[in-house]
mmCIF file of C-alpha atoms in Angstrom:
data_model
loop_
_atom_site.group_PDB
_atom_site.id
_atom_site.type_symbol
_atom_site.label_atom_id
_atom_site.label_comp_id
_atom_site.label_asym_id
_atom_site.label_seq_id
_atom_site.Cartn_x
_atom_site.Cartn_y
_atom_site.Cartn_z
ATOM 1 C CA MET A 1 40.606 -13.631 15.137
ATOM 2 C CA LYS A 2 40.076 -10.398 13.217
ATOM 3 C CA ARG A 3 39.023 -12.435 10.194
ATOM 4 C CA TRP A 4 36.245 -14.186 12.148
ATOM 5 C CA PHE A 5 35.097 -10.853 13.540
ATOM 6 C CA ALA A 6 34.832 -9.405 10.023
ATOM 7 C CA ILE A 7 32.830 -12.416 8.836
ATOM 8 C CA LEU A 8 30.381 -12.101 11.732
ATOM 9 C CA MET A 9 29.881 -8.394 11.088
ATOM 10 C CA ALA A 10 29.264 -9.069 7.392
ATOM 11 C CA LEU A 11 26.581 -11.645 8.237
ATOM 12 C CA LEU A 12 24.910 -9.187 10.596
ATOM 13 C CA SER A 13 24.868 -6.510 7.889
ATOM 14 C CA LEU A 14 23.320 -8.901 5.367
ATOM 15 C CA ILE A 15 20.467 -9.762 7.755
ATOM 16 C CA LEU A 16 19.697 -6.117 8.495
ATOM 17 C CA VAL A 17 19.779 -5.152 4.819
ATOM 18 C CA SER A 18 17.521 -8.058 3.814
ATOM 19 C CA ARG A 19 14.876 -6.875 6.289
ATOM 20 C CA ALA A 20 14.807 -3.364 4.840
ATOM 21 C CA HIS A 21 14.054 -4.160 1.187
ATOM 22 C CA PRO A 22 10.524 -4.970 0.010
ATOM 23 C CA VAL A 23 10.078 -8.145 -2.005
ATOM 24 C CA ILE A 24 7.293 -8.103 -4.566
ATOM 25 C CA ALA A 25 6.305 -11.270 -6.375
ATOM 26 C CA ALA A 26 6.585 -11.027 -10.142
ATOM 27 C CA THR A 27 2.948 -12.109 -10.465
ATOM 28 C CA ALA A 28 1.587 -9.436 -8.078
ATOM 29 C CA THR A 29 -1.456 -7.533 -9.327
ATOM 30 C CA GLY A 30 -3.497 -4.607 -8.069
ATOM 31 C CA THR A 31 -6.838 -4.669 -6.266
ATOM 32 C CA LEU A 32 -9.552 -2.018 -6.115
ATOM 33 C CA THR A 33 -12.299 -2.115 -3.486
ATOM 34 C CA ILE A 34 -15.156 0.384 -3.507
ATOM 35 C CA GLU A 35 -17.159 1.008 -0.327
ATOM 36 C CA LYS A 36 -20.332 3.037 -0.916
ATOM 37 C CA ARG A 37 -22.509 4.301 1.929
ATOM 38 C CA ILE A 38 -25.134 7.054 2.080
ATOM 39 C CA SER A 39 -26.753 8.925 4.955
ATOM 40 C CA VAL A 40 -30.236 8.058 6.137
ATOM 41 C CA ASP A 41 -32.561 10.429 7.979
ATOM 42 C CA ASN A 42 -32.614 9.693 11.718
ATOM 43 C CA ASN A 43 -34.133 13.043 12.806
ATOM 44 C CA SER A 44 -30.944 14.016 14.616
ATOM 45 C CA ALA A 45 -28.934 17.186 14.101
ATOM 46 C CA ILE A 46 -25.961 15.788 16.010
ATOM 47 C CA THR A 47 -25.316 12.344 14.576
ATOM 48 C CA GLN A 48 -26.082 10.678 11.302
ATOM 49 C CA GLN A 49 -26.704 7.105 10.332
ATOM 50 C CA THR A 50 -25.468 5.548 7.138
ATOM 51 C CA GLN A 51 -26.316 2.466 5.178
ATOM 52 C CA PRO A 52 -24.659 0.586 2.294
ATOM 53 C CA LEU A 53 -25.839 1.557 -1.170
ATOM 54 C CA ALA A 54 -26.435 -1.294 -3.589
ATOM 55 C CA GLY A 55 -26.419 -0.650 -7.309
ATOM 56 C CA ALA A 56 -24.031 2.318 -7.310
ATOM 57 C CA LYS A 57 -21.993 2.295 -10.512
ATOM 58 C CA TYR A 58 -18.356 3.192 -11.150
ATOM 59 C CA GLN A 59 -16.419 3.319 -14.391
ATOM 60 C CA LEU A 60 -12.784 2.227 -14.329
ATOM 61 C CA VAL A 61 -10.607 3.034 -17.353
ATOM 62 C CA ARG A 62 -6.918 2.311 -17.857
ATOM 63 C CA VAL A 63 -5.248 5.484 -19.127
ATOM 64 C CA GLN A 64 -1.933 7.034 -20.061
ATOM 65 C CA ALA A 65 -0.810 10.652 -20.065
ATOM 66 C CA ALA A 66 -1.424 12.715 -23.185
ATOM 67 C CA ALA A 67 1.702 14.133 -24.823
ATOM 68 C CA GLY A 68 3.301 16.831 -22.707
ATOM 69 C CA ASN A 69 0.869 16.391 -19.824
ATOM 70 C CA GLN A 70 0.692 14.936 -16.361
ATOM 71 C CA ILE A 71 -2.488 13.009 -15.634
ATOM 72 C CA ASP A 72 -5.111 15.097 -13.858
ATOM 73 C CA ALA A 73 -8.285 13.134 -13.158
ATOM 74 C CA THR A 74 -10.385 16.311 -13.412
ATOM 75 C CA ARG A 75 -8.928 17.244 -16.826
ATOM 76 C CA PRO A 76 -9.893 14.682 -19.505
ATOM 77 C CA GLY A 77 -7.520 16.348 -21.977
ATOM 78 C CA SER A 78 -4.521 15.346 -19.841
ATOM 79 C CA TYR A 79 -4.938 11.627 -20.538
ATOM 80 C CA HIS A 80 -6.501 9.132 -22.899
ATOM 81 C CA ALA A 81 -7.618 5.524 -22.671
ATOM 82 C CA LEU A 82 -5.158 2.811 -23.637
ATOM 83 C CA PRO A 83 -6.068 1.043 -26.893
ATOM 84 C CA GLY A 84 -5.730 -2.567 -27.971
ATOM 85 C CA ALA A 85 -4.898 -5.510 -25.734
ATOM 86 C CA ALA A 86 -3.880 -3.238 -22.826
ATOM 87 C CA ALA A 87 -7.262 -1.484 -22.767
ATOM 88 C CA LEU A 88 -9.611 -1.738 -19.801
ATOM 89 C CA ASN A 89 -12.983 -0.011 -19.554
ATOM 90 C CA VAL A 90 -15.391 -1.625 -17.107
ATOM 91 C CA ILE A 91 -18.417 -0.707 -15.022
ATOM 92 C CA LEU A 92 -18.341 -1.879 -11.388
ATOM 93 C CA THR A 93 -21.614 -2.132 -9.438
ATOM 94 C CA THR A 94 -21.863 -2.298 -5.653
ATOM 95 C CA ASP A 95 -23.629 -5.268 -4.078
ATOM 96 C CA ALA A 96 -26.081 -5.361 -1.170
ATOM 97 C CA SER A 97 -23.198 -4.584 1.211
ATOM 98 C CA GLY A 98 -22.241 -1.487 -0.778
ATOM 99 C CA ILE A 99 -19.061 -3.203 -1.960
ATOM 100 C CA ALA A 100 -17.571 -3.612 -5.432
ATOM 101 C CA ARG A 101 -14.186 -5.243 -5.981
ATOM 102 C CA LEU A 102 -11.881 -5.858 -8.921
ATOM 103 C CA ASP A 103 -8.655 -7.864 -8.846
ATOM 104 C CA GLY A 104 -5.960 -8.413 -11.450
ATOM 105 C CA LEU A 105 -5.156 -4.772 -12.173
ATOM 106 C CA VAL A 106 -1.746 -4.092 -13.692
ATOM 107 C CA ILE A 107 1.118 -2.981 -11.477
ATOM 108 C CA GLY A 108 2.703 0.121 -12.973
ATOM 109 C CA ALA A 109 -0.530 1.182 -14.687
ATOM 110 C CA ASP A 110 -2.761 4.246 -14.205
ATOM 111 C CA TYR A 111 -6.550 4.118 -13.969
ATOM 112 C CA ILE A 112 -9.277 6.761 -13.785
ATOM 113 C CA LEU A 113 -12.177 5.836 -11.488
ATOM 114 C CA THR A 114 -15.414 7.743 -12.042
ATOM 115 C CA GLU A 115 -18.547 7.579 -9.920
ATOM 116 C CA LEU A 116 -21.664 7.605 -12.131
ATOM 117 C CA ALA A 117 -24.966 9.314 -11.388
ATOM 118 C CA GLY A 118 -28.024 7.207 -10.655
ATOM 119 C CA ASN A 119 -29.530 4.928 -8.008
ATOM 120 C CA GLY A 120 -28.914 7.046 -4.911
ATOM 121 C CA VAL A 121 -26.079 9.108 -6.387
ATOM 122 C CA THR A 122 -27.456 12.436 -7.561
ATOM 123 C CA LYS A 123 -24.196 14.370 -7.411
ATOM 124 C CA PRO A 124 -21.253 12.051 -8.151
ATOM 125 C CA ALA A 125 -17.837 12.566 -6.593
ATOM 126 C CA ALA A 126 -15.057 13.923 -8.796
ATOM 127 C CA PRO A 127 -13.025 11.329 -10.749
ATOM 128 C CA VAL A 128 -9.839 10.063 -9.107
ATOM 129 C CA LEU A 129 -6.538 8.716 -10.393
ATOM 130 C CA LEU A 130 -5.412 5.288 -9.166
ATOM 131 C CA ARG A 131 -1.721 4.615 -9.715
ATOM 132 C CA PHE A 132 -0.679 1.050 -8.919
ATOM 133 C CA SER A 133 2.937 0.297 -8.066
ATOM 134 C CA THR A 134 5.000 -2.201 -6.101
ATOM 135 C CA GLN A 135 4.580 0.098 -3.079
ATOM 136 C CA ARG A 136 0.816 0.551 -3.579
ATOM 137 C CA THR A 137 -0.934 -2.577 -4.804
ATOM 138 C CA SER A 138 -4.416 -1.973 -3.411
ATOM 139 C CA TYR A 139 -6.886 0.834 -2.878
ATOM 140 C CA ILE A 140 -10.085 1.201 -0.900
ATOM 141 C CA TYR A 141 -12.250 3.986 -2.318
ATOM 142 C CA SER A 142 -15.016 5.509 -0.168
ATOM 143 C CA PRO A 143 -16.626 8.449 -2.022
ATOM 144 C CA LYS A 144 -18.315 11.095 0.139
ATOM 145 C CA SER A 145 -21.224 11.759 -2.220
ATOM 146 C CA GLY A 146 -24.545 11.063 -0.508
ATOM 147 C CA LEU A 147 -23.149 11.645 2.998
ATOM 148 C CA LEU A 148 -24.372 14.513 5.155
ATOM 149 C CA THR A 149 -21.654 16.648 6.731
ATOM 150 C CA THR A 150 -21.323 19.653 9.020
ATOM 151 C CA SER A 151 -17.955 20.689 7.595
ATOM 152 C CA PRO A 152 -16.663 21.195 4.048
ATOM 153 C CA GLU A 153 -15.536 18.004 2.326
ATOM 154 C CA PRO A 154 -12.789 17.852 -0.294
ATOM 155 C CA SER A 155 -14.134 17.872 -3.837
ATOM 156 C CA GLN A 156 -11.861 14.956 -4.732
ATOM 157 C CA PRO A 157 -11.770 12.218 -2.082
ATOM 158 C CA VAL A 158 -8.449 10.456 -1.752
ATOM 159 C CA PRO A 159 -8.445 6.673 -2.241
ATOM 160 C CA ARG A 160 -6.986 4.804 0.725
ATOM 161 C CA GLU A 161 -4.460 2.035 0.526
ATOM 162 C CA GLU A 162 -5.697 -1.138 2.115
ATOM 163 C CA ILE A 163 -4.224 -2.154 5.487
ATOM 164 C CA GLY A 164 -5.725 -4.281 8.234
ATOM 165 C CA ASN A 165 -9.282 -3.017 8.471
ATOM 166 C CA GLY A 166 -8.636 -0.646 5.565
ATOM 167 C CA THR A 167 -9.112 2.641 7.379
ATOM 168 C CA MET A 168 -5.909 4.574 6.731
ATOM 169 C CA PRO A 169 -2.958 4.918 4.314
ATOM 170 C CA ALA A 170 -0.064 2.680 5.189
ATOM 171 C CA LYS A 171 2.880 0.587 4.094
ATOM 172 C CA PRO A 172 2.549 -2.246 1.567
ATOM 173 C CA LYS A 173 0.938 -5.487 2.660
ATOM 174 C CA THR A 174 3.116 -8.184 4.212
ATOM 175 C CA ILE A 175 1.556 -11.236 2.592
ATOM 176 C CA LEU A 176 4.145 -13.725 1.436
ATOM 177 C CA GLN A 177 4.379 -14.177 -2.356
ATOM 178 C CA THR A 178 1.875 -11.418 -3.144
ATOM 179 C CA GLY A 179 3.781 -8.310 -2.170
ATOM 180 C CA GLY A 180 5.196 -6.330 0.679
ATOM 181 C CA VAL A 181 8.107 -6.882 3.003
ATOM 182 C CA MET A 182 9.243 -10.469 3.177
ATOM 183 C CA THR A 183 11.566 -11.226 6.095
ATOM 184 C CA HIS A 184 12.838 -14.287 7.905
ATOM 185 C CA PRO A 185 10.666 -14.857 10.998
ATOM 186 C CA LEU A 186 13.821 -15.347 13.109
ATOM 187 C CA GLY A 187 15.687 -12.416 11.561
ATOM 188 C CA TRP A 188 15.988 -10.290 14.682
ATOM 189 C CA LEU A 189 16.887 -13.285 16.851
ATOM 190 C CA LEU A 190 19.676 -14.253 14.478
ATOM 191 C CA ALA A 191 20.872 -10.674 14.360
ATOM 192 C CA ALA A 192 20.994 -10.494 18.161
ATOM 193 C CA MET A 193 22.925 -13.789 18.393
ATOM 194 C CA ILE A 194 25.467 -12.713 15.783
ATOM 195 C CA GLY A 195 25.827 -9.329 17.471
ATOM 196 C CA ALA A 196 26.514 -11.011 20.822
ATOM 197 C CA LEU A 197 29.102 -13.302 19.231
ATOM 198 C CA ALA A 198 30.749 -10.334 17.524
ATOM 199 C CA LEU A 199 31.064 -8.497 20.840
ATOM 200 C CA ALA A 200 32.477 -11.609 22.487
ATOM 201 C CA MET A 201 35.045 -12.015 19.714
ATOM 202 C CA LEU A 202 35.973 -8.340 19.973
ATOM 203 C CA GLY A 203 36.475 -8.706 23.735
ATOM 204 C CA MET A 204 38.587 -11.823 23.214
ATOM 205 C CA THR A 205 40.734 -10.017 20.630
ATOM 206 C CA SER A 206 41.329 -7.098 22.998
ATOM 207 C CA TRP A 207 42.239 -9.456 25.870
ATOM 208 C CA LEU A 208 44.749 -11.364 23.725
ATOM 209 C CA GLN A 209 46.369 -8.107 22.618
ATOM 210 C CA LEU A 210 46.746 -7.029 26.246
ATOM 211 C CA GLN A 211 48.268 -10.408 27.140
ATOM 212 C CA ARG A 212 50.832 -10.079 24.324
ATOM 213 C CA LYS A 213 51.789 -6.581 25.449
ATOM 214 C CA GLY A 214 52.203 -7.815 29.038
ATOM 215 C CA ARG A 215 54.823 -10.289 27.878
#
C-alpha cells in the first residue's frame, strides 16, 4: 500500500515540475517589431492625435561587448559590430502603417537599434540594446520621438516584449514549437485526479493500520 502511495506522489510531482519549466524549440529565433507614430496638430491643449509614420528608418546591428566592457547602447566604445558570417547590419523602414518587422534574429545575440533622422524624425530617440534570449524572443519598439508630451519622457525608451496586443512586458509566448511554456492541456486535471487517489490511498492505509491494532 505504501509503495502505491509513493508511486502516485512521484507522478504528481513530475506533472507539477513539467508545468514549471519553459520549453524552447531548438529552431526558435527572435523577432523585432517597430511601431512608429507621430503627433498631429488637432488644436487641442488637452489631448493629442497621432498617426503612423511611413518611411521612418532604423539601423539594426548585431554587436558584442568590447574587451572589459558591458554593452551600453549610448556608448559606442563599449561594443563593436560582429564581423564575418555572424554580422548583421540592416536598415528597416516603416510601411504605411508605421510598422517595420524583422524575423530570424539569433537567440543569445545582442543588437543595437538606432533610429535615424529624416522623414518626420528630426530628433531621433537614443539607441537601445536588444538582447534576445530563450526568455525574451520578441520585442516591440515604440520610440517617443515626434510625440508631444506634457511630462518629461525618458531619453532612452525601453523596448517592450511582445504579448497579446503587445502593450506591456510579460512572460515568454506560449506558442507550441516556437517558444514559451509548453504544458499538457489536461495537466491540472491529471494532477487533481492523482492527488485525490493519493488521499484515498492514504486514508485506506490509515484505516488498515487501525484495524490491525484493534486485533
